[in-house]
Short mmCIF file of C-alpha atoms in Angstrom, two decimals:
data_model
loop_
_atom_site.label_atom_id
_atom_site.label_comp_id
_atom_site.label_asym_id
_atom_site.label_seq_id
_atom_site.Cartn_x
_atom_site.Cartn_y
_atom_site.Cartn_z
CA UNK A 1 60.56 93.82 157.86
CA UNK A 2 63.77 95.58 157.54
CA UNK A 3 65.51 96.30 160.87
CA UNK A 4 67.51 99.67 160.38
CA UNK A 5 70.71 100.02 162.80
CA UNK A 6 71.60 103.47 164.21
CA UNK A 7 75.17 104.25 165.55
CA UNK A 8 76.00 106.47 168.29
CA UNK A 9 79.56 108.17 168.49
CA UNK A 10 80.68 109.46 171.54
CA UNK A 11 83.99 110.23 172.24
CA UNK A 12 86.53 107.71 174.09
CA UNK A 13 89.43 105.81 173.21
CA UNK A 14 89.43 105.75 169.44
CA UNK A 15 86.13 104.62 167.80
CA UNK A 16 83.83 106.97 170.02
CA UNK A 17 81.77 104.78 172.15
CA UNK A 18 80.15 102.33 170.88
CA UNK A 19 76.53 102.18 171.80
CA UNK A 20 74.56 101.22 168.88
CA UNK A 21 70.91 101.66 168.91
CA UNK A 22 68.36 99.58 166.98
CA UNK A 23 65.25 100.90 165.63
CA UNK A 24 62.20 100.22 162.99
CA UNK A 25 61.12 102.81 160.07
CA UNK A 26 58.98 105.25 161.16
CA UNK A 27 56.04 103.87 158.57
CA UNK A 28 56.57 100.35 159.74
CA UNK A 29 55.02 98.60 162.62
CA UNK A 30 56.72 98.44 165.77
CA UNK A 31 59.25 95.38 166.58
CA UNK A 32 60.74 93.98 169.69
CA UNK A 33 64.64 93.86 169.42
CA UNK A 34 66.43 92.30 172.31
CA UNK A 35 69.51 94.10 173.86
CA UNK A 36 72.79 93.29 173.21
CA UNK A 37 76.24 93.20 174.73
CA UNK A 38 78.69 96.04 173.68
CA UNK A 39 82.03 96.08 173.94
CA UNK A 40 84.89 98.12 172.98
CA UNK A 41 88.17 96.72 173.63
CA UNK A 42 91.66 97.52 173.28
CA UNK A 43 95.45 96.16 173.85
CA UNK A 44 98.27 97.37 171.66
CA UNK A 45 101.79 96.34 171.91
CA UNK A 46 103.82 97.56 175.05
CA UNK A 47 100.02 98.48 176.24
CA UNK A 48 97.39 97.16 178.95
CA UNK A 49 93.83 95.78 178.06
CA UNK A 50 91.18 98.50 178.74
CA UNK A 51 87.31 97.84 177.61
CA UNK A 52 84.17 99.75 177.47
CA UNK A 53 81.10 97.12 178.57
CA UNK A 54 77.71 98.36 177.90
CA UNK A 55 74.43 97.18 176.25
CA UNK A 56 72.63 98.12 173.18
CA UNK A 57 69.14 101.15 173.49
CA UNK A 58 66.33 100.19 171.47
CA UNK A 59 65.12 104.41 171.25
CA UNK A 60 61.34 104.89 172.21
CA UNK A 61 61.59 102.38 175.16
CA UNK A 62 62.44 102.64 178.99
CA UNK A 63 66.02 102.40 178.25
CA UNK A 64 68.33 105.29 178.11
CA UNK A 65 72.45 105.34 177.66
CA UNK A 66 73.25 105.55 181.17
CA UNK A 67 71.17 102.54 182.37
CA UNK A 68 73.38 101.07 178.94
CA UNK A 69 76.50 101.01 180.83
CA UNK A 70 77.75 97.70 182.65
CA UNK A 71 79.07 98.49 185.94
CA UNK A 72 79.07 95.28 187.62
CA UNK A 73 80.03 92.99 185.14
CA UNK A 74 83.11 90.64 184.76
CA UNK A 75 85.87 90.79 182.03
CA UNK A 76 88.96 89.31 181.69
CA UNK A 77 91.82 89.16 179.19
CA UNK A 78 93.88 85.74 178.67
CA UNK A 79 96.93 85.73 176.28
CA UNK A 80 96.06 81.86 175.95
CA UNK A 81 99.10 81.13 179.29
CA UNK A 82 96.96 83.35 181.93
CA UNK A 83 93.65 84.81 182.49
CA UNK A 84 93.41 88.51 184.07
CA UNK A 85 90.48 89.61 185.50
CA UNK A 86 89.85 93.22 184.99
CA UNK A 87 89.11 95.96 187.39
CA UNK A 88 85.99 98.28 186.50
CA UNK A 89 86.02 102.32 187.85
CA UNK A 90 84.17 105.40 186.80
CA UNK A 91 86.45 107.27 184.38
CA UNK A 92 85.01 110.57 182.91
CA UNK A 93 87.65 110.97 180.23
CA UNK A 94 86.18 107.82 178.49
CA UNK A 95 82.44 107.87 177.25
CA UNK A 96 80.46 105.49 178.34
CA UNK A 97 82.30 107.12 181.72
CA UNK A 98 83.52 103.80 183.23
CA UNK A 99 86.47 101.15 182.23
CA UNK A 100 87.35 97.86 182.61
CA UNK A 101 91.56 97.50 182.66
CA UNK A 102 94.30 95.65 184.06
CA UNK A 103 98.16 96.19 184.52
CA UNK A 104 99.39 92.89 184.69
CA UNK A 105 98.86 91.48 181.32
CA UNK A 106 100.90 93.28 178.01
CA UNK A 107 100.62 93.03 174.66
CA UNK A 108 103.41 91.19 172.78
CA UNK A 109 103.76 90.22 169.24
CA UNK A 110 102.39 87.00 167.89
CA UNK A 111 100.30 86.23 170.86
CA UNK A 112 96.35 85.48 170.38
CA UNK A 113 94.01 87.67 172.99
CA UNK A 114 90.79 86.78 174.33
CA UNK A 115 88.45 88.99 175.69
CA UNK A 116 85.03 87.90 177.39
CA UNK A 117 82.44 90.18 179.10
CA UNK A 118 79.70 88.61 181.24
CA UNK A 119 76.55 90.33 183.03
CA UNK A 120 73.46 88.68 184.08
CA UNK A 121 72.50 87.25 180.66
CA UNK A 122 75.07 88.73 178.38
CA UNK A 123 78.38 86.64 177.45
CA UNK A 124 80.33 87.92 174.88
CA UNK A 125 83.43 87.15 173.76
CA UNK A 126 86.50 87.48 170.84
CA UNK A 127 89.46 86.35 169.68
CA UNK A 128 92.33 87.99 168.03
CA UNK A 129 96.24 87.66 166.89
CA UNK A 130 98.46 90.46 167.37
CA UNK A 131 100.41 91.16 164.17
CA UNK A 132 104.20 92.26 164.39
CA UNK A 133 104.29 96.28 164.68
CA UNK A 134 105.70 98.70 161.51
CA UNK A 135 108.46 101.04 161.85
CA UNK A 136 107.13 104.29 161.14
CA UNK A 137 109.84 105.99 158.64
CA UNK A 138 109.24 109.76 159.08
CA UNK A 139 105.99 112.41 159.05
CA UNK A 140 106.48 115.37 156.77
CA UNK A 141 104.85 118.69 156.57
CA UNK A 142 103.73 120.78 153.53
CA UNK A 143 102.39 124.26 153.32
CA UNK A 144 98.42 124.60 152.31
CA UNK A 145 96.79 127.66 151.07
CA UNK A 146 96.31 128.49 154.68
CA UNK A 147 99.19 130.07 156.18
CA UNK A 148 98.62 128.37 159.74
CA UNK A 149 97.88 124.67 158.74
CA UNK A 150 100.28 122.05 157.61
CA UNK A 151 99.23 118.76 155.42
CA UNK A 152 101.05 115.95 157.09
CA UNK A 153 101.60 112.39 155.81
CA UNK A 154 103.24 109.31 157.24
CA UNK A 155 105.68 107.36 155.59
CA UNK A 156 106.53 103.56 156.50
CA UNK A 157 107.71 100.84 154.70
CA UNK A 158 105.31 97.70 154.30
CA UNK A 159 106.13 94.54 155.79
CA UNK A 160 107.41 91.33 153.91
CA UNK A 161 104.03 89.28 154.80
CA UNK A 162 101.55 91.73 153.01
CA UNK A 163 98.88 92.03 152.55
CA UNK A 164 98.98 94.59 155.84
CA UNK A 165 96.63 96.19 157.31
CA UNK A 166 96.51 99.67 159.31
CA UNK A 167 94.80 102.41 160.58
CA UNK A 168 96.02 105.58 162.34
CA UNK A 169 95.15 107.63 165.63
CA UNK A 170 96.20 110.77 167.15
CA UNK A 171 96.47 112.56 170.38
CA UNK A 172 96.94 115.59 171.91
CA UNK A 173 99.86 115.90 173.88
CA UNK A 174 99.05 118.51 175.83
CA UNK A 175 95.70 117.17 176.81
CA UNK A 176 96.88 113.80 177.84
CA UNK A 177 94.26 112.71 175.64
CA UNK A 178 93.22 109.28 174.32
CA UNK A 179 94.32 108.11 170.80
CA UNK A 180 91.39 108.76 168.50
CA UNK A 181 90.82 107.10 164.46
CA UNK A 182 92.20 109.75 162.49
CA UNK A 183 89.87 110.53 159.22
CA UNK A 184 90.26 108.56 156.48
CA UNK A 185 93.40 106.63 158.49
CA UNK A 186 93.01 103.11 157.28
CA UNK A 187 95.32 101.19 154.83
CA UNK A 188 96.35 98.29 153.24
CA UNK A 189 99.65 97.39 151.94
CA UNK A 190 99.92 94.92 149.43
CA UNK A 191 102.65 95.24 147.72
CA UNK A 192 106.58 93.88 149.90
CA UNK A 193 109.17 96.14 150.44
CA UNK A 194 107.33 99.27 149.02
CA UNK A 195 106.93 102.51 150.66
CA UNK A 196 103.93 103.58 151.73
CA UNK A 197 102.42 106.94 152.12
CA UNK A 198 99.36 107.92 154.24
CA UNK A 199 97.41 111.02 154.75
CA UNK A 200 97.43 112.19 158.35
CA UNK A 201 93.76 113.84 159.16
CA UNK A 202 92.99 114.93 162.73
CA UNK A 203 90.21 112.74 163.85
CA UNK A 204 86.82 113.29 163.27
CA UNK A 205 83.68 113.28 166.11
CA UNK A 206 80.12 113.76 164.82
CA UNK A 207 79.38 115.13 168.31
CA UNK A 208 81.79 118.28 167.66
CA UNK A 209 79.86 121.29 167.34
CA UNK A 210 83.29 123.13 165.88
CA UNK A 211 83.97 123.48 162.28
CA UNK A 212 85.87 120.10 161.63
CA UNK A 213 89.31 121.39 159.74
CA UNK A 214 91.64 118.11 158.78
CA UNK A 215 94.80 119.55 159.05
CA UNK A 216 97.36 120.33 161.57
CA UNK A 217 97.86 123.47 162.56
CA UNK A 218 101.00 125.14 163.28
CA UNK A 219 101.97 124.84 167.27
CA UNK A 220 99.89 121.45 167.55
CA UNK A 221 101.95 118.63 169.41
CA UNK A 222 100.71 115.61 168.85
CA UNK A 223 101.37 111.61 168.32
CA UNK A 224 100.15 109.79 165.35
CA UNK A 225 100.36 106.06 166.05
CA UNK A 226 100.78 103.68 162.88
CA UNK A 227 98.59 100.51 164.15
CA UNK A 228 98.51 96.93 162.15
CA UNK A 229 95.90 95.20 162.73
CA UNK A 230 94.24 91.88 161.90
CA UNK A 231 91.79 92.24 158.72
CA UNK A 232 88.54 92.42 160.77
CA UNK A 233 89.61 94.95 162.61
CA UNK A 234 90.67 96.82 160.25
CA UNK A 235 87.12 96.51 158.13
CA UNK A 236 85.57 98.04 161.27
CA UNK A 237 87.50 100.98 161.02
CA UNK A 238 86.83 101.50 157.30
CA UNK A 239 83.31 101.22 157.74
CA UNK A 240 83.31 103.64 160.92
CA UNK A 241 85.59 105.78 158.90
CA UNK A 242 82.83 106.20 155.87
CA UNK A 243 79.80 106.33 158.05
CA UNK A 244 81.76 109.56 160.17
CA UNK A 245 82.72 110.77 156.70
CA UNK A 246 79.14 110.63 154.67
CA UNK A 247 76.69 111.21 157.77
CA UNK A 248 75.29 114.55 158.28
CA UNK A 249 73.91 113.74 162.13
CA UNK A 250 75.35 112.50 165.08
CA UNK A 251 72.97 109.28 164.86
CA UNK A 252 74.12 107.54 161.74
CA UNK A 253 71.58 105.44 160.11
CA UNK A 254 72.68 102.42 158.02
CA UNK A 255 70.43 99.43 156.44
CA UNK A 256 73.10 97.16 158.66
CA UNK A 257 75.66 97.09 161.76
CA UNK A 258 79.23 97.67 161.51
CA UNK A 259 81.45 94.76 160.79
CA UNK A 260 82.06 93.32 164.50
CA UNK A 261 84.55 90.87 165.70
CA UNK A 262 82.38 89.76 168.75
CA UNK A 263 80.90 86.93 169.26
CA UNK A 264 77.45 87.17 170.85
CA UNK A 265 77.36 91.17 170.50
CA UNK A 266 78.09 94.01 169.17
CA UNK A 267 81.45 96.62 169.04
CA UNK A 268 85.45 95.19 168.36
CA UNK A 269 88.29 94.17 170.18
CA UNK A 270 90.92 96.04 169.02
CA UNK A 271 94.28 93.91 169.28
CA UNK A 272 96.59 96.34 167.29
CA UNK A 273 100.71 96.40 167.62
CA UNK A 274 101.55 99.87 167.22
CA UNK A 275 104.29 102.40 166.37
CA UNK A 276 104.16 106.20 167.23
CA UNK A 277 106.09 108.97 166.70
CA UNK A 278 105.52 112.82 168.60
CA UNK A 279 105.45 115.78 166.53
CA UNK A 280 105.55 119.35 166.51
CA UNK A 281 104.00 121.12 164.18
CA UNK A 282 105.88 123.99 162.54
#
């Protein structure tokens, strides 16, 4: 029997919430699927840890997304010297609406973070090395056949110990708003020395009921954030980035899960040493 996973997006730091659902085909018979741990877990260079905890829905059951969130578990960050333990709070600017974070841990270059999540039977957990950031060089602007938008690109020179890897988020800066994936961000340099260019595409939500237009538009201030990555983060990303290209519905339905980093569930930890750079755009 072939066990189909559906993805949910929902808006929050950068890859949308992750709650993933699991179902059977309609025309097959029905199939018990345990829950799983979720987690969604960030710390970028000069930043703090902050993670999303829930659990996988199986859809047609008792469960729904808010009994999916984890409000009572533990989590902790170590940089492989010191364990943190995080705090956990309701936050409505993130979705699932609360957050597990800490301020006294950073992220520095070079250093390997571990992230574990325990709840009643759930222990999850993942490892990952922080890469040395990239220098963003410069964004530039060019005039589309619409008078008010502007195609942007980023330019940056790749790194001596390629092959690289990268993908690219965006904020409002008037809106105090997270850093989002933007659309079609990812990269990989493989070549030393060479200079790289990269489309800059707002992001992308499949939960948007506006028109989605990729470019900037004239007036927008925002900051685009160049983040390197290790390699299985960044094949999360690309595979997020195709499924919120190609899908047609908010719930998008693949023969398999995303590529995950965590061990014992579901989601990423996203260790990622970043550079940013504000823009207007005029």
């Amino acid at each position: 029997m072939k066990i189909k996973t559906i993805f949910h997006g929902c808006c929050s730091t950068g890859m949308a919430g992750v709650l993933f659902l699991w179902c059977t085909g309609c025309d097959e018979p029905s199939v018990t699927v345990p829950s799983m741990p979720v987690i969604e877990g960030y710390i970028s260079s000069e930043g703090y840890p902050s993670v999303l905890f829930s659990s996988s829905v199986v859809p047609g059951t008792d469960g729904n997304f808010s009994e999916s969130v984890i409000n009572w578990g533990k989590v902790s960050v170590s940089d492989g010297k010191r364990e943190v333990i995080l705090t956990g709070r309701v936050d409505d600017t993130y979705m699932p609406p609360f957050r597990y974070y800490s301020f006294d841990l950073i992220g520095e270059p070079g250093n390997t973070y571990t992230v574990r999540a325990d709840y009643k039977q759930f222990h999850a957990e993942s490892s990952c090395t922080m890469p040395y950031p990239t220098t963003i060089d410069s964004i530039t602007l060019a005039e589309t056949e619409v008078d008010s938008l502007r195609a942007a690109s980023l330019h940056f020179t790749a790194p001596d110990d390629v092959p690289a890897y990268y993908y690219l988020t965006m904020n409002d800066n008037d809106r105090h708003s997270h850093p989002q994936p933007c659309m079609l961000g990812t990269f990989k340099a493989e070549t030393p020395s060479s200079h790289c260019i990269v489309a800059v595409w707002k992001p992308k939500s499949k939960i948007e009921s506006v028109k989605y237009v990729p470019q900037l538009r004239i007036g927008d201030e925002v900051t685009v954030h160049l983040n390197r990555v290790p390699e299985e983060v960044y094949n999360f990303w690309n595979a997020y980035d195709n499924m919120i290209m190609f899908s047609t519905s908010p719930f998008i339905s693949t023969d398999a899960a995303l590529p995950t980093n965590i061990k014992n569930g579901l989601g990423i930890w996203c260790v990622q040493a970043t550079s940013s750079l504000a823009l207007t755009v005029k």
